Backbone as a ProteinNet text record, in pm:
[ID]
protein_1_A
[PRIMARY]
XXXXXXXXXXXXXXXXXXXXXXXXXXXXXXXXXXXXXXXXXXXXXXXXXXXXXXXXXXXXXXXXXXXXXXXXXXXXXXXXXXXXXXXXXXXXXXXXXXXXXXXXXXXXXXXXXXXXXXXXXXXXXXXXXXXXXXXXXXXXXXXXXXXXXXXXXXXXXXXXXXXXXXXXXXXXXXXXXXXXXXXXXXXXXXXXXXXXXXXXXXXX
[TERTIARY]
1643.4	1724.6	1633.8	1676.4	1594	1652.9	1589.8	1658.7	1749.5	1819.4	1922.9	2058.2	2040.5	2170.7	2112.1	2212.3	2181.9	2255.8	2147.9	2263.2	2287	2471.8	2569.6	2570.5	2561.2	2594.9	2659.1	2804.1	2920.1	3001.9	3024.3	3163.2	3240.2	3333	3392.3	3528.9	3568.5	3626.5	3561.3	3434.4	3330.1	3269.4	3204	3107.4	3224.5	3155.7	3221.2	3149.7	3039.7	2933.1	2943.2	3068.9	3105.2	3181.5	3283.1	3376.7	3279.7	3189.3	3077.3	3031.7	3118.2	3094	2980.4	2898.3	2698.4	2648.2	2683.9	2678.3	2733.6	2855.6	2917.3	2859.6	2827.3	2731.1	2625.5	2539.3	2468.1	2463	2517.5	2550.7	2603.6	2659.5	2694.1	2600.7	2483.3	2383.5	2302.3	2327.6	2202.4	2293.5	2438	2503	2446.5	2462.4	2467.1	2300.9	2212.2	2096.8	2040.6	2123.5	2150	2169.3	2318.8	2370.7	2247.2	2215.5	2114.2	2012.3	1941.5	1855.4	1882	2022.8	2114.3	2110.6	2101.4	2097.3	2227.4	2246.1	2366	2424.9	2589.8	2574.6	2641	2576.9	2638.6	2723.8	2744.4	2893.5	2859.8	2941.2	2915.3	2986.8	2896.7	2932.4	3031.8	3072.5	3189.3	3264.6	3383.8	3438.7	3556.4	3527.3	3605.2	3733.7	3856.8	3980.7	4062.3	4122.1	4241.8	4147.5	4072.1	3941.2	4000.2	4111.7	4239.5	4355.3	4381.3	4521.9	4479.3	4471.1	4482.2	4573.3	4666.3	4817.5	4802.8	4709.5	4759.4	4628.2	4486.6	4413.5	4440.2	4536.7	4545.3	4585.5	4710.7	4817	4727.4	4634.2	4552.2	4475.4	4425.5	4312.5	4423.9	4531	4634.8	4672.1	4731.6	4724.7	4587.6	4491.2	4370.5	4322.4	4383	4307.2	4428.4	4583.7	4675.8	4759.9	4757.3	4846.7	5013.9	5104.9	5223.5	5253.5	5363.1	5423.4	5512.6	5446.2	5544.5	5693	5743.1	5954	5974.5	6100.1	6147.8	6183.8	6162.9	6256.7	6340.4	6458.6	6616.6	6654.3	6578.3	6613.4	6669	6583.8	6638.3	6794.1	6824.3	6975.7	7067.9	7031.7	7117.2	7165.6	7307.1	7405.7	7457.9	7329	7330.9	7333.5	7464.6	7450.9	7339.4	7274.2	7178.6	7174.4	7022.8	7062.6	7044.3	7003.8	6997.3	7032.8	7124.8	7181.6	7126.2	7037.1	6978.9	6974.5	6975.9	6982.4	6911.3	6783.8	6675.9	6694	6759.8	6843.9	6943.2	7066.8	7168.5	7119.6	7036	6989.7	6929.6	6822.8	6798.7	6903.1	7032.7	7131.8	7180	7263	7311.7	7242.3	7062.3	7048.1	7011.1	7020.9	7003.2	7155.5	7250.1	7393.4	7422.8	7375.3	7363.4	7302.9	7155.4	7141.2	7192.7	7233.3	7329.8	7406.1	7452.1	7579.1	7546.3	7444.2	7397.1	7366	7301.5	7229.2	7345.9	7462.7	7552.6	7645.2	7653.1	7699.8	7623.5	7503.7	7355.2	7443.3	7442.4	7494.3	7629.8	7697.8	7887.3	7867.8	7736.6	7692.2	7623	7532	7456.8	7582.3	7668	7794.4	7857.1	7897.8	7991.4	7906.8	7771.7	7702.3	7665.9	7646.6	7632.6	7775.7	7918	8058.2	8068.4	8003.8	8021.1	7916.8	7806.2	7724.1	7614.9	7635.7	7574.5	7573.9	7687.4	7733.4	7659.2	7707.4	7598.7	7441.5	7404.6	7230	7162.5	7241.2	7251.7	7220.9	7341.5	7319.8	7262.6	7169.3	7127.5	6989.2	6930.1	6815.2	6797.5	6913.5	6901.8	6872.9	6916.2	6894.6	6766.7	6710.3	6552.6	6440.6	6504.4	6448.4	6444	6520.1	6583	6477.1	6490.7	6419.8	6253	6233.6	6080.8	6035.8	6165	6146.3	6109.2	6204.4	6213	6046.2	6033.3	5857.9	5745.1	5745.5	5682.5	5700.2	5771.1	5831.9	5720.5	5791.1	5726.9	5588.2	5531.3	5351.7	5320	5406.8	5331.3	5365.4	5433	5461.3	5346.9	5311.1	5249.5	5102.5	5062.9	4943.8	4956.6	5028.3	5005	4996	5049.8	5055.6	4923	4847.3	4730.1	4615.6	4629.6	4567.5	4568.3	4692.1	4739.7	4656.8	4655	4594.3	4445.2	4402.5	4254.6	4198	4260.5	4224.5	4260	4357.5	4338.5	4242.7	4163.8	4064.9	3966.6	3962.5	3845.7	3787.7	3887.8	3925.5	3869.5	3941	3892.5	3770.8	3739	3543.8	3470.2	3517.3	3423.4	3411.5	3552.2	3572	3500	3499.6	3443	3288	3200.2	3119.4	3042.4	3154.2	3119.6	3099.5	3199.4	3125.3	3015	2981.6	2853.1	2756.1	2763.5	2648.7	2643.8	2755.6	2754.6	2689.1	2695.5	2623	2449.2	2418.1	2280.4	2219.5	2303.1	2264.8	2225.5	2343.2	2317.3	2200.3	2185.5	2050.5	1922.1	1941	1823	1807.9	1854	1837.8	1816.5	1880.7	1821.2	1640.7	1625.2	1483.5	1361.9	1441.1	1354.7	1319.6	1445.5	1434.1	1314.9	1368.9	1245.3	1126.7	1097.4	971.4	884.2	980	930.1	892.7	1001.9	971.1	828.7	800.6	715.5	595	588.5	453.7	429.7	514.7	546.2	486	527.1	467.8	323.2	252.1	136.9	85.3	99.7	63.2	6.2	121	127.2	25.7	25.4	-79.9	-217.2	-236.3	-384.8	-418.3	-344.7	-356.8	-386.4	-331.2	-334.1	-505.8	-490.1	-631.8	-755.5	-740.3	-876.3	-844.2	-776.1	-812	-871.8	-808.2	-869.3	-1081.7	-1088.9	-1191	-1287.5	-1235.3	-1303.8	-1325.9	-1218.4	-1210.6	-1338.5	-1330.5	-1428.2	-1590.5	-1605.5	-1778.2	-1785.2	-1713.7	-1709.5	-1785.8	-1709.7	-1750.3	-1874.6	-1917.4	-2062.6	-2174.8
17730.1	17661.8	17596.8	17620.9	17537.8	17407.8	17378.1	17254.7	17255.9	17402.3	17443.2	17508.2	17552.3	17568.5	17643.6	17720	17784.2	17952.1	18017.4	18166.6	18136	18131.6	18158.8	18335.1	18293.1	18484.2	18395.1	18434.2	18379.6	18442.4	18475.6	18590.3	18478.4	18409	18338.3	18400.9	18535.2	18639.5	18650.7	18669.6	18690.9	18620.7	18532.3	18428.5	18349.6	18324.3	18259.8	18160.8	18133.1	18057.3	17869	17872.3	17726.2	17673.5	17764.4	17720.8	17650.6	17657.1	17569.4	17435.3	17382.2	17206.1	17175.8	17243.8	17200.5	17237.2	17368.2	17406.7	17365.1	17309.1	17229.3	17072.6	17039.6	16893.7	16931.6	17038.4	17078.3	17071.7	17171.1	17189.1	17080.5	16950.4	16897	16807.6	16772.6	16701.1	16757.6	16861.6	16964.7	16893	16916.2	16913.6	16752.3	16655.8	16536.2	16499.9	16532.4	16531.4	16594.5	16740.2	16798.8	16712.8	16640.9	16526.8	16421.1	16362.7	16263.9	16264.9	16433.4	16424.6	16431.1	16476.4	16483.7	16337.7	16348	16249.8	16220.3	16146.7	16026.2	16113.5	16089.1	16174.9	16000.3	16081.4	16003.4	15884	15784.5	15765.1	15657.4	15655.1	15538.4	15447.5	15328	15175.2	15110.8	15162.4	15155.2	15253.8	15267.9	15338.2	15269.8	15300.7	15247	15352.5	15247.7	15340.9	15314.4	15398.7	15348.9	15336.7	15369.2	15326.7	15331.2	15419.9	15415.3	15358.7	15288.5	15218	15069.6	14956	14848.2	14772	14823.4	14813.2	14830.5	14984.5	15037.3	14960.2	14924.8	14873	14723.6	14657.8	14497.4	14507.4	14646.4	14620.7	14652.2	14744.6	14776.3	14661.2	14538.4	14468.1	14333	14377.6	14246.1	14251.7	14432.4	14448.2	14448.4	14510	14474.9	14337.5	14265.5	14099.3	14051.3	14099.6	14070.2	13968.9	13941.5	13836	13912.4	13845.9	13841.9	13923.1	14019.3	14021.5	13950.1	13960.9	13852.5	13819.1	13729.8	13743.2	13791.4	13896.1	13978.8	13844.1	13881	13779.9	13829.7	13694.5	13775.6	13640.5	13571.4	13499.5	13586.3	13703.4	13781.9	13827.4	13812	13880.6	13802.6	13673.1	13544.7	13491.9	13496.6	13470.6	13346.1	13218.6	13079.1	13019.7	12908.5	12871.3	12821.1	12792	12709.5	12582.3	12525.6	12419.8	12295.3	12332.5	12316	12335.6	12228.7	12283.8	12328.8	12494.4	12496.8	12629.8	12686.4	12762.6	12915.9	12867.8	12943.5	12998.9	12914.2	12861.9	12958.9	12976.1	13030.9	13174.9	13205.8	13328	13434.4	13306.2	13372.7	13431.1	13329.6	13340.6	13466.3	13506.1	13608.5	13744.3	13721	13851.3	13890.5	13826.4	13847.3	13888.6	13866.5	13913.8	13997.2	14069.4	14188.8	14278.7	14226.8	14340	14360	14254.8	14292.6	14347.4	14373.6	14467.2	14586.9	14572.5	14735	14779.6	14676.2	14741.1	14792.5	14737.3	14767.1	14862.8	14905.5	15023.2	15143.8	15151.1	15244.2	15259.2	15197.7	15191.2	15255.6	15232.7	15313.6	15448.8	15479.2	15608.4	15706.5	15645.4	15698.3	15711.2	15651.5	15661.6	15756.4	15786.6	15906.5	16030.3	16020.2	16145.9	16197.7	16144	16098.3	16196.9	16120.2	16215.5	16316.6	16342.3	16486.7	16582.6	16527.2	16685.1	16609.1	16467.4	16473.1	16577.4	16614.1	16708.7	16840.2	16903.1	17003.1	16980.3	16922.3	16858.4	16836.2	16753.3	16783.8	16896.5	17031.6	17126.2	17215.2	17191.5	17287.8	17209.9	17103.5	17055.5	17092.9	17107.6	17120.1	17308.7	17328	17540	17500.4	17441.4	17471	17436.1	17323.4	17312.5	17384.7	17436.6	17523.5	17634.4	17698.5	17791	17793.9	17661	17609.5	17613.4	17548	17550.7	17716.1	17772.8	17952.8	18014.4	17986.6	18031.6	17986	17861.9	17808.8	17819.5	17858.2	17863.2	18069.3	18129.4	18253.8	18299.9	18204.6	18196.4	18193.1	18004	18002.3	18101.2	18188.6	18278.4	18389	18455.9	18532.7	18485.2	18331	18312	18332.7	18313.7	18298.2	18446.5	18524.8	18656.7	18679.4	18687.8	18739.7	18647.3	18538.7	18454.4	18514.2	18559	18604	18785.7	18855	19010.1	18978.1	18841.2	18871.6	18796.1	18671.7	18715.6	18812.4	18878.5	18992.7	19129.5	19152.7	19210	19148.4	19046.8	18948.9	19009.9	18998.4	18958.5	19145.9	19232.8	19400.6	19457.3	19344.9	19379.9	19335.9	19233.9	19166.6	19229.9	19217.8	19366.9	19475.1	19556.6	19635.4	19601.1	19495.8	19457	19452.8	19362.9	19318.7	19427.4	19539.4	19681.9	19711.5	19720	19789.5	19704.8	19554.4	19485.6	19487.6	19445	19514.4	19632.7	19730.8	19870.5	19867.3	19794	19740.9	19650.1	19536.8	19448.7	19550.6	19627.2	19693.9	19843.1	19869.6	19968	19911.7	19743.8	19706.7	19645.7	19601.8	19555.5	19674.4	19797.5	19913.1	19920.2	19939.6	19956.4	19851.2	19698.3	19633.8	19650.4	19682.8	19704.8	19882.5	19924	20066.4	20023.4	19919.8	19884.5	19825.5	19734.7	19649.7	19740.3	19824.7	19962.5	20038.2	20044.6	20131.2	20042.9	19924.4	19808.8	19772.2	19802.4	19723.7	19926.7	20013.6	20179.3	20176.4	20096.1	20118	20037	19921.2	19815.8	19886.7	19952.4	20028.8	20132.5	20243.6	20258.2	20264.3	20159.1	20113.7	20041.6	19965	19954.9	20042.3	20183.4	20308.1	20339.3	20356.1	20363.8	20300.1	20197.1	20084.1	20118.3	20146.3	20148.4	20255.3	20381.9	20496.5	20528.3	20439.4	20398.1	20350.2	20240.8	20147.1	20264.8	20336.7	20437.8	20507.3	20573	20721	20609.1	20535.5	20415.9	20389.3	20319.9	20290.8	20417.9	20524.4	20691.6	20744.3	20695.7	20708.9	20645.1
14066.5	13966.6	13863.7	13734.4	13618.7	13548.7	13502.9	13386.4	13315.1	13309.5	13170.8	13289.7	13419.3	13467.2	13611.3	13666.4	13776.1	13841.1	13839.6	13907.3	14007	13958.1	14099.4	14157.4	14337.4	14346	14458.1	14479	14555.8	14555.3	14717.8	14730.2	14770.2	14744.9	14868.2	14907.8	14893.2	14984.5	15109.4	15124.2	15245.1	15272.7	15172.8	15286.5	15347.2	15487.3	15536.1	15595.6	15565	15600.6	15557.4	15470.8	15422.8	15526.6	15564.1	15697.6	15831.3	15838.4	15923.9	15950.1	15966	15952.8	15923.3	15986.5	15945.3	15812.6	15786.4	15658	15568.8	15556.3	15498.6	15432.9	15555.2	15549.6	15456.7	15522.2	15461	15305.1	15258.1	15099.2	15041.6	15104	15003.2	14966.4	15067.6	15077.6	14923.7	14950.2	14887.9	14700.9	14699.2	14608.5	14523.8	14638.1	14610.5	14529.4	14580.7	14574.3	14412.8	14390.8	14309.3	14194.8	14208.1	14094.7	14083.8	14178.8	14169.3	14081.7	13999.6	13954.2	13796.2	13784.4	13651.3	13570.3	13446.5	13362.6	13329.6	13339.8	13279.5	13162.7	13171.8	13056.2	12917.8	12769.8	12701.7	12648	12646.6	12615.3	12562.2	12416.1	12276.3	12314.9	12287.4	12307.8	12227.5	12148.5	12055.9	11964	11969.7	11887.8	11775.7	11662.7	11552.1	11542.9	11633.6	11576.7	11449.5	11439.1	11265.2	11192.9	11147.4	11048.6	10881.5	10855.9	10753.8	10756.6	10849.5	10835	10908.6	10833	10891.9	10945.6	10949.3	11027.4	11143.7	11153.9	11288.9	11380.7	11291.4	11328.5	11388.2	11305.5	11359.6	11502.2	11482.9	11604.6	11697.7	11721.8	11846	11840.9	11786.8	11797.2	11924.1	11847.2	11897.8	12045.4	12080.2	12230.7	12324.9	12256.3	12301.5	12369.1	12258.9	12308.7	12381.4	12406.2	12523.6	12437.8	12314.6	12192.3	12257.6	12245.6	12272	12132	12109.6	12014.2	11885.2	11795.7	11695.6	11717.6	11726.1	11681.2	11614.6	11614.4	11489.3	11378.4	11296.8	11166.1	11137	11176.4	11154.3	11012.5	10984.8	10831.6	10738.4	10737.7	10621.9	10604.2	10724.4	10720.8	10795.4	10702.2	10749.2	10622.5	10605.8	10508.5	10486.4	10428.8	10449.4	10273.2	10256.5	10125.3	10070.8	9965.3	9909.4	9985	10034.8	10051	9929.4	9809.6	9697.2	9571.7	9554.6	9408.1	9320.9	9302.5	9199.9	9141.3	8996.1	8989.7	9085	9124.7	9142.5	9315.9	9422.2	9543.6	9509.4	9411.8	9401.1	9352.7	9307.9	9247.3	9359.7	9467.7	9601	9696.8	9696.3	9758.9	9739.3	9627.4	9537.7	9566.1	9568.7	9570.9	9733.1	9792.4	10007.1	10025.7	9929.3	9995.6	9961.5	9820.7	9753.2	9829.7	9915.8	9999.4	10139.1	10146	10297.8	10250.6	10140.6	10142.4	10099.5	10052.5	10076.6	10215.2	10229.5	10361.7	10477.8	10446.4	10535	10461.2	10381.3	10304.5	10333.9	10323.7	10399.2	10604.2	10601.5	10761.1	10797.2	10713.7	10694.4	10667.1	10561.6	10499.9	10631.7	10658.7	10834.6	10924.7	10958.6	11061.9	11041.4	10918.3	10813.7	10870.2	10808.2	10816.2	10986.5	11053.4	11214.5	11247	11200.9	11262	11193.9	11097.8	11049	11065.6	11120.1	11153.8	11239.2	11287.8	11411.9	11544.9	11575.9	11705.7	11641.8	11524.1	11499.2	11523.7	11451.9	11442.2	11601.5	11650.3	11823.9	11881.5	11876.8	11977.5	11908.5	11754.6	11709.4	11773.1	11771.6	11831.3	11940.1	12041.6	12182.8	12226.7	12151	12080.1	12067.9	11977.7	11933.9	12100	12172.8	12276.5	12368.2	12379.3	12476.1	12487.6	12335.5	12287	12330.2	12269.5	12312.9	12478.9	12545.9	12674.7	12738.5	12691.2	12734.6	12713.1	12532	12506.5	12605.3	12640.5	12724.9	12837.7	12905.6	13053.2	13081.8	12950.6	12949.1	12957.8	12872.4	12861.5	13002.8	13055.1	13198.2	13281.2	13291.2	13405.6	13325.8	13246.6	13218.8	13240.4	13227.1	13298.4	13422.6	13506.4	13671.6	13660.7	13621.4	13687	13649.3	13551.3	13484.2	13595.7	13641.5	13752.5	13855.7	13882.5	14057.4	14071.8	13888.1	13931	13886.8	13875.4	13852.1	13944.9	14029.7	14187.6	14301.2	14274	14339.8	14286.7	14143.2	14133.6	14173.6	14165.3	14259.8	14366.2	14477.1	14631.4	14667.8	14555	14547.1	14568	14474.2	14460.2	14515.2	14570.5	14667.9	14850.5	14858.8	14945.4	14928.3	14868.5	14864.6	14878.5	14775.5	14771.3	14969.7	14993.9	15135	15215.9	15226.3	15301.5	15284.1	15086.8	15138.9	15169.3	15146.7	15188.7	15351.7	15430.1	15576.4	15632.2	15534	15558.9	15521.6	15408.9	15351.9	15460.8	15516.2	15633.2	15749.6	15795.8	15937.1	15903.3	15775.5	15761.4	15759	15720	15757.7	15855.5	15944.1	16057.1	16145.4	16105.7	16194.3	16204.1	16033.5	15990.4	16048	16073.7	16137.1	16272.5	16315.4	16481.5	16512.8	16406	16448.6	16379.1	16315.9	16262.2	16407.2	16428.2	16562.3	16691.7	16711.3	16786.7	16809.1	16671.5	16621.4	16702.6	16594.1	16641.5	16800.9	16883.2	17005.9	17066.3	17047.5	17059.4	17020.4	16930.5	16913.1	17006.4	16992.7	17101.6	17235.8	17258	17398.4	17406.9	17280.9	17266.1	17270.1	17180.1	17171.9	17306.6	17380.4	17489.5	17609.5	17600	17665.8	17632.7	17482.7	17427.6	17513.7	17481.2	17527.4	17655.5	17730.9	17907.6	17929.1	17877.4	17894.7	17863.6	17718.7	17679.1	17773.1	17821.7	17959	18068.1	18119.9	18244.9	18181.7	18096.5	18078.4	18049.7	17976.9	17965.5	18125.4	18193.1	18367.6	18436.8	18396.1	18499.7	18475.6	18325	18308.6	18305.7
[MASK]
++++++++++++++++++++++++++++++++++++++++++++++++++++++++++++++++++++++++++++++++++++++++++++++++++++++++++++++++++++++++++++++++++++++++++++++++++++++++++++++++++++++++++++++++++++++++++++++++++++++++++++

């Protein structure tokens, strides 16, 4: 293994050498040890959010530091005489009731439009979801299947793989055993040798 990554060669169709409680221990030791020599990764000591909207910036600074939320202000849409006889008092007055009555004319207008093509707008939204739901529902089934036939080409090749390495294992373990054969025949041999050697130097 180098500094930049590591070749995996892993059947785990066939090895079965993880299923081993010891081996198990083993590797993770090896794993842990592994991480241990890994550098830290990255991570900036600050990040500037909303960096364009100071709105959105206050409001995160406000939950951040745990501040309670402001009271709504309901002054505005409180329908109270002057408490001052004055032109400027009566002029404020005049124009806060002007917009409540818009504002509640805006509201009769939304209600209107709401009974007349809310129920449409509805089950045409609930069509578009629906729709969305179906596209998406489709993808994920077309991933699993494409998951489910490329571990089963997996599971194919490795199979296969695993015969012939079984057949590569048991040709060489043949080859060692007639190697050893062989060495353990000379042995015998040269042993045959040197006595015979000794017999015939002895007779003369």
């Amino acid at each position: 293994m180098d500094g930049h990554g590591a070749d995996l060669d892993s059947l785990p169709y066939i090895d079965k050498e993880y299923d081993d409680p010891a081996i198990r221990s083993q590797v993770l030791e090896m794993i842990q040890e592994e991480m241990g020599r890994m550098s830290p990764p990255v991570i900036p000591r600050s990040t500037s959010l909303f960096k364009n909207s100071e709105l959105l910036r206050k409001e995160y600074e406000r939950v951040k530091s745990g501040r309670p939320l402001p009271p709504f202000d309901i002054d505005r849409y409180k329908l109270e005489a002057p408490k001052e006889a004055n032109i400027d008092e009566w002029q404020w007055a005049s124009d806060n009731a002007a917009s409540q009555l818009e504002h509640q004319n805006i509201r009769l207008v939304n209600l209107e439009l709401l009974q007349q093509f809310g129920a449409n707008a509805w089950k045409l939204s609930n069509f578009q979801k629906e729709r969305m739901l179906a596209v998406i529902e489709n993808a994920t089934d077309g991933y699993k299947r494409t998951g489910v036939d490329l571990n089963k080409a997996r599971k194919y090749e490795q199979v296969e793989a695993g015969v012939k390495l079984r057949d590569l294992e048991s040709r060489w373990e043949e080859g060692v055993r007639q190697c050893i054969e062989i060495q353990v025949a000379n042995c015998q041999l040269l042993a045959e040798i040197s006595k015979l050697e000794n017999g015939t130097a002895n007779s003369t």
